[in-house]
CSV table of C-alpha atoms and ligand atoms in Angstrom, one decimal:
chain,number,residue,atom,x,y,z
A,1,MET,CA,-0.4,-1.2,-26.2
A,2,SER,CA,0.9,-3.8,-23.7
A,3,ARG,CA,-0.5,-3.3,-20.2
A,4,PRO,CA,1.8,-3.9,-17.2
A,5,TRP,CA,1.1,-6.6,-14.6
A,6,ASN,CA,-0.7,-4.7,-11.9
A,7,PHE,CA,-0.3,-6.1,-8.3
A,8,SER,CA,-2.3,-3.3,-6.6
A,9,ALA,CA,-4.1,-4.2,-3.4
A,10,GLY,CA,-7.1,-2.1,-4.5
A,11,PRO,CA,-8.4,-0.5,-6.5
A,12,ALA,CA,-7.0,-3.5,-8.4
A,13,ALA,CA,-6.6,-4.8,-11.9
A,14,LEU,CA,-9.8,-5.7,-13.7
A,15,PRO,CA,-9.9,-8.5,-16.4
A,16,GLU,CA,-9.0,-6.9,-19.7
A,17,VAL,CA,-12.0,-8.4,-21.5
A,18,VAL,CA,-14.3,-6.7,-19.0
A,19,LEU,CA,-12.5,-3.4,-19.6
A,20,GLN,CA,-13.0,-3.9,-23.3
A,21,GLU,CA,-16.7,-4.7,-22.8
A,22,ILE,CA,-17.1,-1.5,-20.7
A,23,SER,CA,-15.3,0.5,-23.4
A,24,SER,CA,-17.5,-0.9,-26.2
A,25,GLU,CA,-20.7,-0.1,-24.3
A,26,MET,CA,-19.5,3.3,-23.1
A,27,LEU,CA,-21.4,5.5,-25.6
A,28,ASP,CA,-24.3,3.2,-26.3
A,29,TRP,CA,-25.4,0.5,-23.9
A,30,HIS,CA,-27.3,-2.2,-25.7
A,31,GLY,CA,-28.6,0.0,-28.5
A,32,LYS,CA,-30.2,2.6,-26.1
A,33,GLY,CA,-27.9,5.4,-27.3
A,34,ILE,CA,-26.7,6.3,-23.8
A,35,SER,CA,-24.2,5.1,-21.3
A,36,VAL,CA,-25.0,3.4,-18.0
A,37,MET,CA,-23.8,6.5,-16.2
A,38,GLU,CA,-26.6,8.5,-17.9
A,39,MET,CA,-29.5,6.2,-17.1
A,40,SER,CA,-32.1,6.8,-14.4
A,41,HIS,CA,-31.7,4.3,-11.5
A,42,ARG,CA,-35.5,3.9,-11.8
A,43,SER,CA,-35.4,2.9,-15.5
A,44,ASP,CA,-36.2,-0.6,-16.7
A,45,GLU,CA,-32.7,-0.7,-18.2
A,46,PHE,CA,-30.9,-0.1,-14.9
A,47,TYR,CA,-33.4,-2.4,-13.1
A,48,GLU,CA,-32.3,-5.1,-15.5
A,49,ILE,CA,-28.6,-4.4,-14.8
A,50,CYS,CA,-29.0,-4.5,-11.1
A,51,ASN,CA,-31.3,-7.6,-11.1
A,52,GLU,CA,-29.0,-9.5,-13.3
A,53,ALA,CA,-26.0,-8.6,-11.1
A,54,GLU,CA,-27.8,-9.9,-8.1
A,55,TYR,CA,-29.0,-13.0,-9.9
A,56,ASN,CA,-25.5,-13.9,-11.0
A,57,LEU,CA,-23.9,-13.2,-7.6
A,58,ARG,CA,-26.5,-15.4,-5.9
A,59,GLU,CA,-25.7,-18.2,-8.4
A,60,LEU,CA,-22.0,-17.9,-8.0
A,61,LEU,CA,-22.1,-18.1,-4.2
A,62,SER,CA,-25.2,-20.2,-3.8
A,63,ILE,CA,-27.0,-17.5,-1.8
A,64,SER,CA,-30.5,-18.7,-0.9
A,65,GLU,CA,-33.6,-16.6,-0.6
A,66,ASP,CA,-33.1,-16.5,3.2
A,67,TYR,CA,-30.5,-13.7,2.5
A,68,SER,CA,-30.8,-10.2,1.1
A,69,VAL,CA,-28.2,-9.0,-1.3
A,70,LEU,CA,-27.6,-5.3,-1.0
A,71,PHE,CA,-25.5,-2.9,-3.1
A,72,MET,CA,-24.5,0.0,-0.8
A,73,GLN,CA,-22.3,3.0,-0.6
A,74,GLY,CA,-19.7,3.9,2.1
A,75,GLY,CA,-17.1,1.2,1.4
A,76,GLY,CA,-15.8,-1.4,3.8
A,77,ILE,CA,-15.0,1.4,6.3
A,78,GLY,CA,-18.6,2.6,6.1
A,79,GLN,CA,-19.7,-1.0,7.0
A,80,ASN,CA,-17.6,-0.8,10.1
A,81,ALA,CA,-20.3,1.6,11.4
A,82,ILE,CA,-23.3,0.5,9.3
A,83,LEU,CA,-23.1,-3.2,10.3
A,84,PRO,CA,-23.1,-2.5,14.1
A,85,MET,CA,-25.9,0.0,13.8
A,86,ASN,CA,-28.0,-2.7,12.1
A,87,LEU,CA,-27.1,-5.8,13.9
A,88,ILE,CA,-25.8,-5.0,17.4
A,89,ALA,CA,-29.2,-4.9,19.0
A,90,GLY,CA,-30.0,-8.3,17.5
A,91,LYS,CA,-29.8,-10.5,20.6
A,92,ASN,CA,-32.3,-9.2,23.1
A,93,ASN,CA,-31.2,-5.7,22.6
A,94,SER,CA,-27.9,-6.6,24.2
A,95,ASN,CA,-25.9,-4.1,22.1
A,96,LYS,CA,-22.9,-6.4,22.5
A,97,ALA,CA,-20.5,-7.7,19.8
A,98,ASP,CA,-17.3,-9.8,20.0
A,99,PHE,CA,-14.3,-9.4,17.7
A,100,ILE,CA,-11.5,-11.6,16.6
A,101,ILE,CA,-8.6,-9.3,15.8
A,102,THR,CA,-6.3,-10.7,13.1
A,103,GLY,CA,-4.7,-7.6,11.6
A,104,TYR,CA,-5.2,-4.0,10.6
A,105,TRP,CA,-8.7,-4.2,9.2
A,106,SER,CA,-10.4,-6.2,11.9
A,107,ASN,CA,-8.7,-3.9,14.4
A,108,LEU,CA,-10.2,-0.9,12.6
A,109,SER,CA,-13.6,-2.5,12.5
A,110,TYR,CA,-13.3,-3.1,16.3
A,111,LYS,CA,-12.4,0.5,17.0
A,112,GLU,CA,-15.3,1.8,15.0
A,113,ALA,CA,-17.9,-0.6,16.5
A,114,LYS,CA,-17.0,0.7,20.0
A,115,ARG,CA,-19.0,3.8,19.1
A,116,TYR,CA,-22.2,1.8,19.0
A,117,GLY,CA,-22.2,-0.7,21.9
A,118,ASP,CA,-20.3,-2.9,24.3
A,119,ILE,CA,-17.5,-4.4,22.2
A,120,HIS,CA,-15.2,-7.1,23.4
A,121,ILE,CA,-12.0,-8.6,21.9
A,122,ALA,CA,-12.6,-12.4,22.0
A,123,ALA,CA,-9.1,-13.1,20.7
A,124,SER,CA,-6.2,-11.1,19.1
A,125,ASN,CA,-3.0,-11.8,17.3
A,126,ASN,CA,-1.4,-8.6,18.4
A,127,ALA,CA,1.2,-10.5,20.4
A,128,TYR,CA,4.0,-13.0,19.9
A,129,SER,CA,3.0,-16.6,19.7
A,130,LYS,CA,4.7,-20.0,19.4
A,131,ILE,CA,3.1,-22.0,16.6
A,132,ASP,CA,4.6,-25.4,15.4
A,133,ASN,CA,7.7,-24.5,17.4
A,134,LYS,CA,8.2,-21.3,15.6
A,135,GLU,CA,8.0,-17.8,17.2
A,136,GLN,CA,5.4,-15.8,15.3
A,137,LYS,CA,5.4,-12.0,15.3
A,138,PRO,CA,2.3,-10.0,16.1
A,139,TRP,CA,-0.2,-9.8,13.2
A,140,THR,CA,1.2,-12.9,11.5
A,141,TRP,CA,-1.0,-15.7,12.8
A,142,ILE,CA,-4.7,-16.5,13.7
A,143,PRO,CA,-5.6,-17.3,17.3
A,144,ASP,CA,-6.7,-20.9,17.9
A,145,GLU,CA,-10.5,-21.2,18.1
A,146,ARG,CA,-10.1,-23.1,21.4
A,147,ASN,CA,-8.8,-19.9,23.0
A,148,TRP,CA,-11.6,-17.6,21.8
A,149,ASN,CA,-13.4,-16.0,24.7
A,150,LEU,CA,-16.9,-15.5,23.3
A,151,ARG,CA,-19.8,-14.0,25.2
A,152,LYS,CA,-23.1,-15.8,25.2
A,153,ASP,CA,-25.1,-12.6,25.0
A,154,ALA,CA,-23.2,-11.0,22.1
A,155,SER,CA,-25.4,-10.3,19.1
A,156,TYR,CA,-22.6,-11.2,16.7
A,157,LEU,CA,-19.0,-12.2,16.3
A,158,HIS,CA,-16.9,-10.2,13.7
A,159,ILE,CA,-14.0,-11.7,11.8
A,160,CYS,CA,-12.1,-10.4,8.7
A,161,SER,CA,-11.6,-13.4,6.4
A,162,ASN,CA,-8.5,-11.9,4.8
A,163,GLU,CA,-6.3,-9.2,6.1
A,164,THR,CA,-5.3,-7.3,3.1
A,165,ILE,CA,-2.3,-5.5,4.7
A,166,ASP,CA,-0.9,-8.3,6.9
A,167,GLY,CA,-1.5,-11.2,4.5
A,168,VAL,CA,-3.4,-13.4,7.0
A,169,GLU,CA,-6.4,-15.4,5.8
A,170,PHE,CA,-8.8,-17.8,7.5
A,171,SER,CA,-8.3,-21.2,5.9
A,172,LYS,CA,-11.9,-22.0,6.8
A,173,ILE,CA,-14.9,-20.1,8.2
A,174,PRO,CA,-15.3,-20.9,11.9
A,175,ASN,CA,-18.5,-22.7,12.9
A,176,LEU,CA,-20.1,-21.0,15.9
A,177,SER,CA,-22.2,-24.1,16.7
A,178,ASN,CA,-18.9,-25.7,17.8
A,179,PHE,CA,-19.0,-23.1,20.7
A,180,GLY,CA,-22.6,-24.0,21.6
A,181,LEU,CA,-23.5,-20.5,20.2
A,182,LEU,CA,-26.3,-21.4,17.8
A,183,ASP,CA,-28.0,-18.0,18.0
A,184,THR,CA,-24.9,-15.9,17.7
A,185,THR,CA,-24.4,-14.4,14.3
A,186,LEU,CA,-21.0,-14.7,12.5
A,187,VAL,CA,-20.3,-11.6,10.5
A,188,MET,CA,-17.4,-11.2,8.1
A,189,ASP,CA,-15.5,-8.5,6.3
A,190,ALA,CA,-14.6,-10.4,3.1
A,191,SER,CA,-13.5,-7.3,1.2
A,192,SER,CA,-10.2,-8.7,-0.1
A,193,ASN,CA,-11.0,-12.4,-0.7
A,194,PHE,CA,-14.6,-12.1,-1.8
A,195,LEU,CA,-15.3,-14.3,-4.9
A,196,SER,CA,-11.8,-15.9,-4.6
A,197,VAL,CA,-13.1,-18.9,-2.6
A,198,SER,CA,-16.5,-20.4,-2.1
A,199,LEU,CA,-18.5,-19.1,0.9
A,200,GLU,CA,-20.2,-21.3,3.4
A,201,MET,CA,-23.2,-19.0,3.7
A,202,ASN,CA,-24.9,-21.3,6.2
A,203,LYS,CA,-22.3,-20.4,8.8
A,204,LEU,CA,-22.7,-16.7,8.2
A,205,GLY,CA,-25.3,-14.1,9.2
A,206,ALA,CA,-23.7,-11.2,7.2
A,207,VAL,CA,-20.8,-10.6,4.8
A,208,PHE,CA,-19.7,-7.4,3.4
A,209,ALA,CA,-17.1,-6.6,0.7
A,210,THR,CA,-16.0,-3.4,-0.9
A,211,ALA,CA,-15.9,-4.0,-4.6
A,212,GLN,CA,-12.6,-2.5,-5.8
A,213,LYS,CA,-10.5,-5.6,-5.3
A,214,ASN,CA,-12.2,-8.7,-6.6
A,215,ALA,CA,-15.7,-7.6,-7.4
A,216,GLY,CA,-15.5,-4.5,-9.6
A,217,SER,CA,-14.7,-0.9,-9.2
A,218,ALA,CA,-14.7,1.5,-6.2
A,219,GLY,CA,-18.0,2.9,-5.2
A,220,VAL,CA,-20.2,0.0,-4.4
A,221,THR,CA,-20.1,-2.3,-1.3
A,222,ILE,CA,-21.8,-5.6,-1.4
A,223,VAL,CA,-23.7,-6.8,1.7
A,224,ILE,CA,-25.2,-10.2,2.1
A,225,VAL,CA,-27.3,-10.4,5.2
A,226,ARG,CA,-29.8,-13.0,6.5
A,227,LYS,CA,-33.3,-11.6,6.3
A,228,ASP,CA,-34.3,-12.5,9.9
A,229,LEU,CA,-31.5,-10.3,11.2
A,230,ILE,CA,-32.8,-7.2,9.4
A,231,GLY,CA,-35.2,-4.6,10.9
A,232,LYS,CA,-33.5,-4.0,14.3
A,233,ALA,CA,-31.4,-1.0,13.4
A,234,LEU,CA,-30.5,1.4,16.2
A,235,PRO,CA,-32.6,4.6,16.0
A,236,ILE,CA,-29.4,6.6,15.2
A,237,CYS,CA,-28.9,4.6,12.0
A,238,PRO,CA,-29.4,6.9,8.9
A,239,SER,CA,-32.3,5.6,6.8
A,240,VAL,CA,-30.0,5.3,3.8
A,241,PHE,CA,-27.9,2.8,5.7
A,242,ASP,CA,-30.7,0.8,7.3
A,243,TYR,CA,-30.5,-2.7,5.8
A,244,LEU,CA,-34.3,-3.0,5.9
A,245,ASN,CA,-34.8,0.1,3.9
A,246,VAL,CA,-32.1,-0.8,1.4
A,247,SER,CA,-33.5,-4.3,1.1
A,248,VAL,CA,-37.2,-3.4,0.5
A,249,ASN,CA,-36.1,-0.8,-2.0
A,250,HIS,CA,-33.9,-3.3,-3.9
A,251,SER,CA,-30.8,-1.1,-3.3
A,252,CYS,CA,-32.5,1.9,-4.8
A,253,TYR,CA,-33.7,3.8,-1.8
A,254,ASN,CA,-31.4,6.6,-2.9
A,255,THR,CA,-29.4,6.8,-6.1
A,256,PRO,CA,-27.0,3.8,-5.9
A,257,PRO,CA,-23.6,3.8,-7.5
A,258,THR,CA,-25.1,2.7,-10.8
A,259,PHE,CA,-21.9,2.5,-12.8
A,260,SER,CA,-20.1,0.5,-10.2
A,261,ILE,CA,-23.0,-1.9,-9.9
A,262,TYR,CA,-22.8,-2.4,-13.7
A,263,VAL,CA,-19.1,-3.1,-13.5
A,264,SER,CA,-19.6,-5.6,-10.7
A,265,GLY,CA,-22.3,-7.3,-12.8
A,266,LEU,CA,-19.8,-7.7,-15.6
A,267,ILE,CA,-17.3,-9.2,-13.2
A,268,PHE,CA,-19.8,-11.7,-12.0
A,269,LYS,CA,-20.6,-12.8,-15.5
A,270,TRP,CA,-16.9,-13.0,-16.3
A,271,ILE,CA,-16.3,-15.3,-13.3
A,272,LYS,CA,-19.2,-17.5,-14.4
A,273,LYS,CA,-17.8,-17.8,-17.9
A,274,SER,CA,-14.3,-18.5,-16.6
A,275,GLY,CA,-15.5,-21.5,-14.6
A,276,GLY,CA,-17.0,-20.1,-11.5
A,277,ILE,CA,-15.7,-19.7,-8.0
A,278,LYS,CA,-14.3,-23.3,-7.9
A,279,PHE,CA,-12.0,-22.4,-10.8
A,280,MET,CA,-10.9,-19.1,-9.1
A,281,GLU,CA,-10.2,-21.0,-5.9
A,282,ILE,CA,-7.9,-23.5,-7.6
A,283,ASN,CA,-6.3,-20.9,-9.7
A,284,ASN,CA,-5.6,-18.6,-6.7
A,285,LYS,CA,-4.0,-21.5,-4.9
A,286,VAL,CA,-1.7,-22.3,-7.8
A,287,LYS,CA,-0.8,-18.6,-8.3
A,288,SER,CA,0.0,-17.9,-4.6
A,289,SER,CA,1.9,-21.2,-4.2
A,290,LEU,CA,4.2,-20.1,-7.0
A,291,ILE,CA,5.3,-17.1,-4.9
A,292,TYR,CA,5.3,-18.8,-1.5
A,293,ASP,CA,7.2,-21.8,-2.7
A,294,TYR,CA,9.9,-19.6,-4.2
A,295,ILE,CA,10.2,-17.4,-1.1
A,296,ASP,CA,10.5,-20.6,1.1
A,297,SER,CA,13.2,-21.9,-1.2
A,298,THR,CA,15.6,-19.0,-0.6
A,299,SER,CA,17.0,-17.0,2.2
A,300,PHE,CA,17.0,-13.8,0.1
A,301,TYR,CA,13.2,-13.1,0.6
A,302,GLU,CA,11.0,-13.7,3.6
A,303,ASN,CA,7.3,-13.8,4.5
A,304,TYR,CA,6.5,-13.8,8.2
A,305,VAL,CA,3.0,-15.2,8.1
A,306,CYS,CA,2.3,-18.5,9.7
A,307,LYS,CA,2.2,-21.0,6.8
A,308,SER,CA,-1.3,-22.4,7.6
A,309,VAL,CA,-3.0,-19.0,7.3
A,310,ARG,CA,-1.0,-17.3,4.5
A,311,SER,CA,-3.3,-15.3,2.2
A,312,ARG,CA,-3.9,-16.4,-1.3
A,313,MET,CA,-4.8,-12.8,-2.3
A,314,ASN,CA,-2.2,-10.5,-0.7
A,315,ILE,CA,1.4,-11.6,-0.2
A,316,PRO,CA,3.5,-9.2,1.9
A,317,PHE,CA,7.2,-10.1,1.7
A,318,PHE,CA,10.6,-8.5,2.4
A,319,LEU,CA,14.1,-8.7,1.0
A,320,LYS,CA,16.2,-9.9,3.9
A,321,ASN,CA,18.5,-7.0,3.2
A,322,HIS,CA,15.8,-4.3,3.6
A,323,SER,CA,18.0,-1.6,1.9
A,324,LEU,CA,17.3,-3.4,-1.4
A,325,ASN,CA,13.5,-3.0,-1.2
A,326,LYS,CA,13.6,0.4,-3.0
A,327,ILE,CA,15.7,-0.8,-5.9
A,328,PHE,CA,13.6,-4.0,-6.2
A,329,LEU,CA,10.5,-1.8,-6.7
A,330,GLU,CA,12.1,0.6,-9.1
A,331,LYS,CA,13.5,-2.2,-11.3
A,332,ALA,CA,10.2,-4.1,-11.2
A,333,LYS,CA,8.4,-1.1,-12.6
A,334,LEU,CA,10.8,-1.0,-15.5
A,335,GLU,CA,9.9,-4.7,-16.2
A,336,GLY,CA,6.2,-3.9,-16.3
A,337,LEU,CA,5.5,-5.2,-12.7
A,338,ILE,CA,3.7,-2.4,-11.0
A,339,GLN,CA,2.1,-1.3,-7.6
A,340,LEU,CA,4.2,-3.8,-5.6
A,341,LYS,CA,5.0,-1.4,-2.8
A,342,GLY,CA,4.0,-2.8,0.7
A,343,HIS,CA,1.5,-0.9,2.8
A,344,LYS,CA,3.1,1.9,4.7
A,345,SER,CA,2.4,0.3,8.1
A,346,VAL,CA,4.3,-2.9,7.1
A,347,GLY,CA,6.8,-1.8,4.5
A,348,GLY,CA,8.6,-4.1,2.1
A,349,ILE,CA,6.8,-5.5,-0.9
A,350,ARG,CA,3.2,-6.7,-1.3
A,351,ALA,CA,1.9,-8.7,-4.3
A,352,SER,CA,-1.9,-8.8,-4.6
A,353,LEU,CA,-3.1,-11.7,-6.8
A,354,TYR,CA,-6.8,-11.2,-7.1
A,355,ASN,CA,-8.9,-13.2,-9.6
A,356,ALA,CA,-8.0,-10.9,-12.5
A,357,MET,CA,-4.2,-11.5,-12.1
A,358,GLN,CA,-3.3,-14.1,-14.6
A,359,LEU,CA,-0.9,-17.0,-13.9
A,360,GLU,CA,1.4,-15.4,-16.5
A,361,GLY,CA,1.7,-12.3,-14.4
A,362,VAL,CA,2.7,-14.3,-11.4
A,363,GLN,CA,5.2,-16.2,-13.4
A,364,ALA,CA,6.7,-12.9,-14.6
A,365,LEU,CA,7.0,-11.7,-11.0
A,366,VAL,CA,8.7,-14.9,-9.9
A,367,THR,CA,11.1,-14.8,-12.8
A,368,TYR,CA,11.9,-11.2,-11.9
A,369,MET,CA,12.5,-12.2,-8.2
A,370,LYS,CA,14.9,-14.9,-9.3
A,371,ASP,CA,16.8,-12.6,-11.6
A,372,PHE,CA,17.0,-9.9,-8.9
A,373,GLU,CA,18.3,-12.4,-6.4
A,374,ARG,CA,21.0,-13.6,-8.9
A,375,LEU,CA,22.1,-10.0,-9.3
A,376,TYR,CA,22.0,-8.8,-5.7
A,377,GLY,CA,22.1,-12.0,-3.7
B,1,LIG,N1,-11.8,-4.1,4.8
B,1,LIG,C1,-10.7,-4.7,4.1
B,1,LIG,C2,-10.3,-6.1,4.4
B,1,LIG,C3,-10.0,-3.9,3.2
B,1,LIG,O1,-9.0,-4.4,2.6
B,1,LIG,C4,-10.4,-2.6,2.9
B,1,LIG,C5,-9.8,-1.7,1.9
B,1,LIG,N2,-8.4,-2.0,1.7
B,1,LIG,C6,-11.5,-2.1,3.6
B,1,LIG,C7,-12.2,-2.9,4.6
B,1,LIG,C8,-12.0,-0.7,3.4
B,1,LIG,O2,-12.6,-0.5,2.2
B,1,LIG,P1,-12.9,1.0,1.7
B,1,LIG,O3,-11.7,1.7,1.5
B,1,LIG,O4,-13.7,0.7,0.4
B,1,LIG,O5,-13.8,1.6,2.7
């Protein structure tokens, strides 16, 4: 059976070798006669799976012992509430947090956080802006750090490293010490570019990522949080979501999403075997450049995102003649190029090129785009 090239934004394509491994271990994991789904989360076997996953993740991202690695439930949207409940009291019980809005997901995080404290927008891209002499539409650029209006007493600053819907990605993680804010914590929703680039953990207090894009299957959310920030959760925080509780119980305070943790563990091993994060980073740059370079070479397609912050993971684009979008998608499907439909809030086309998307798949998409242009251009 030949599998199509799957450009889904998430749940997204998984490496075929990992799917085969899961399939071969489905009925009998490592000679134990049972599947991972049927194992107690308190068993030695699951303990081994969970520990190995954490070990490999720490190695991939150079995460020191100053940080806890947590496997949680609730998804990225759950963390929009869980993270403020845990960290907003951090600086002298200020219950203040600042946000940089760069698209749909950081905006959603901001709205949710407002339920837990005094939340302030330090900068937003929800406006037109002139960058390099070009008028940029709202949601297509990242506000210049020099214009961020940060509060000294905020416990943390929230950013989303990659906006999955808008296709805007920070090219580097901001350094809060440049603002003279040594004790403000930077927190980051890295859901859609986690493990695609190296992480400068020393600049970060907490990172979260829902797994179903680049780190496994839906059900588990990975949280990396500096240990000294843990233990100050608001009294309303459910104990199952209290980072301290999750941390001291090695992600097994309640029954964790065992199968999803197992899948994430296999993905971490696959990344290590494939050449690590550095290899992914280079490969992702090559893959995304293939599409951007082609879009930039023609007037048939367009991508509105400011060039310096274009996402390497999620590429939203349009056919200049919008009435052709539908037929583009229909014909793509027949060519084995699937799940290319843009998010409903943006429309058009979106190609997601997570780690599991091979260069060959991207080449097939670009060839299809060229052929389509020849026919309809
Ligand atoms: N943050 C980002 C950047 C996302 O892309 C998503 C999911 N698309 C989420 C958060 C929400 O994740 P979940 O659906 O797992 O709650």
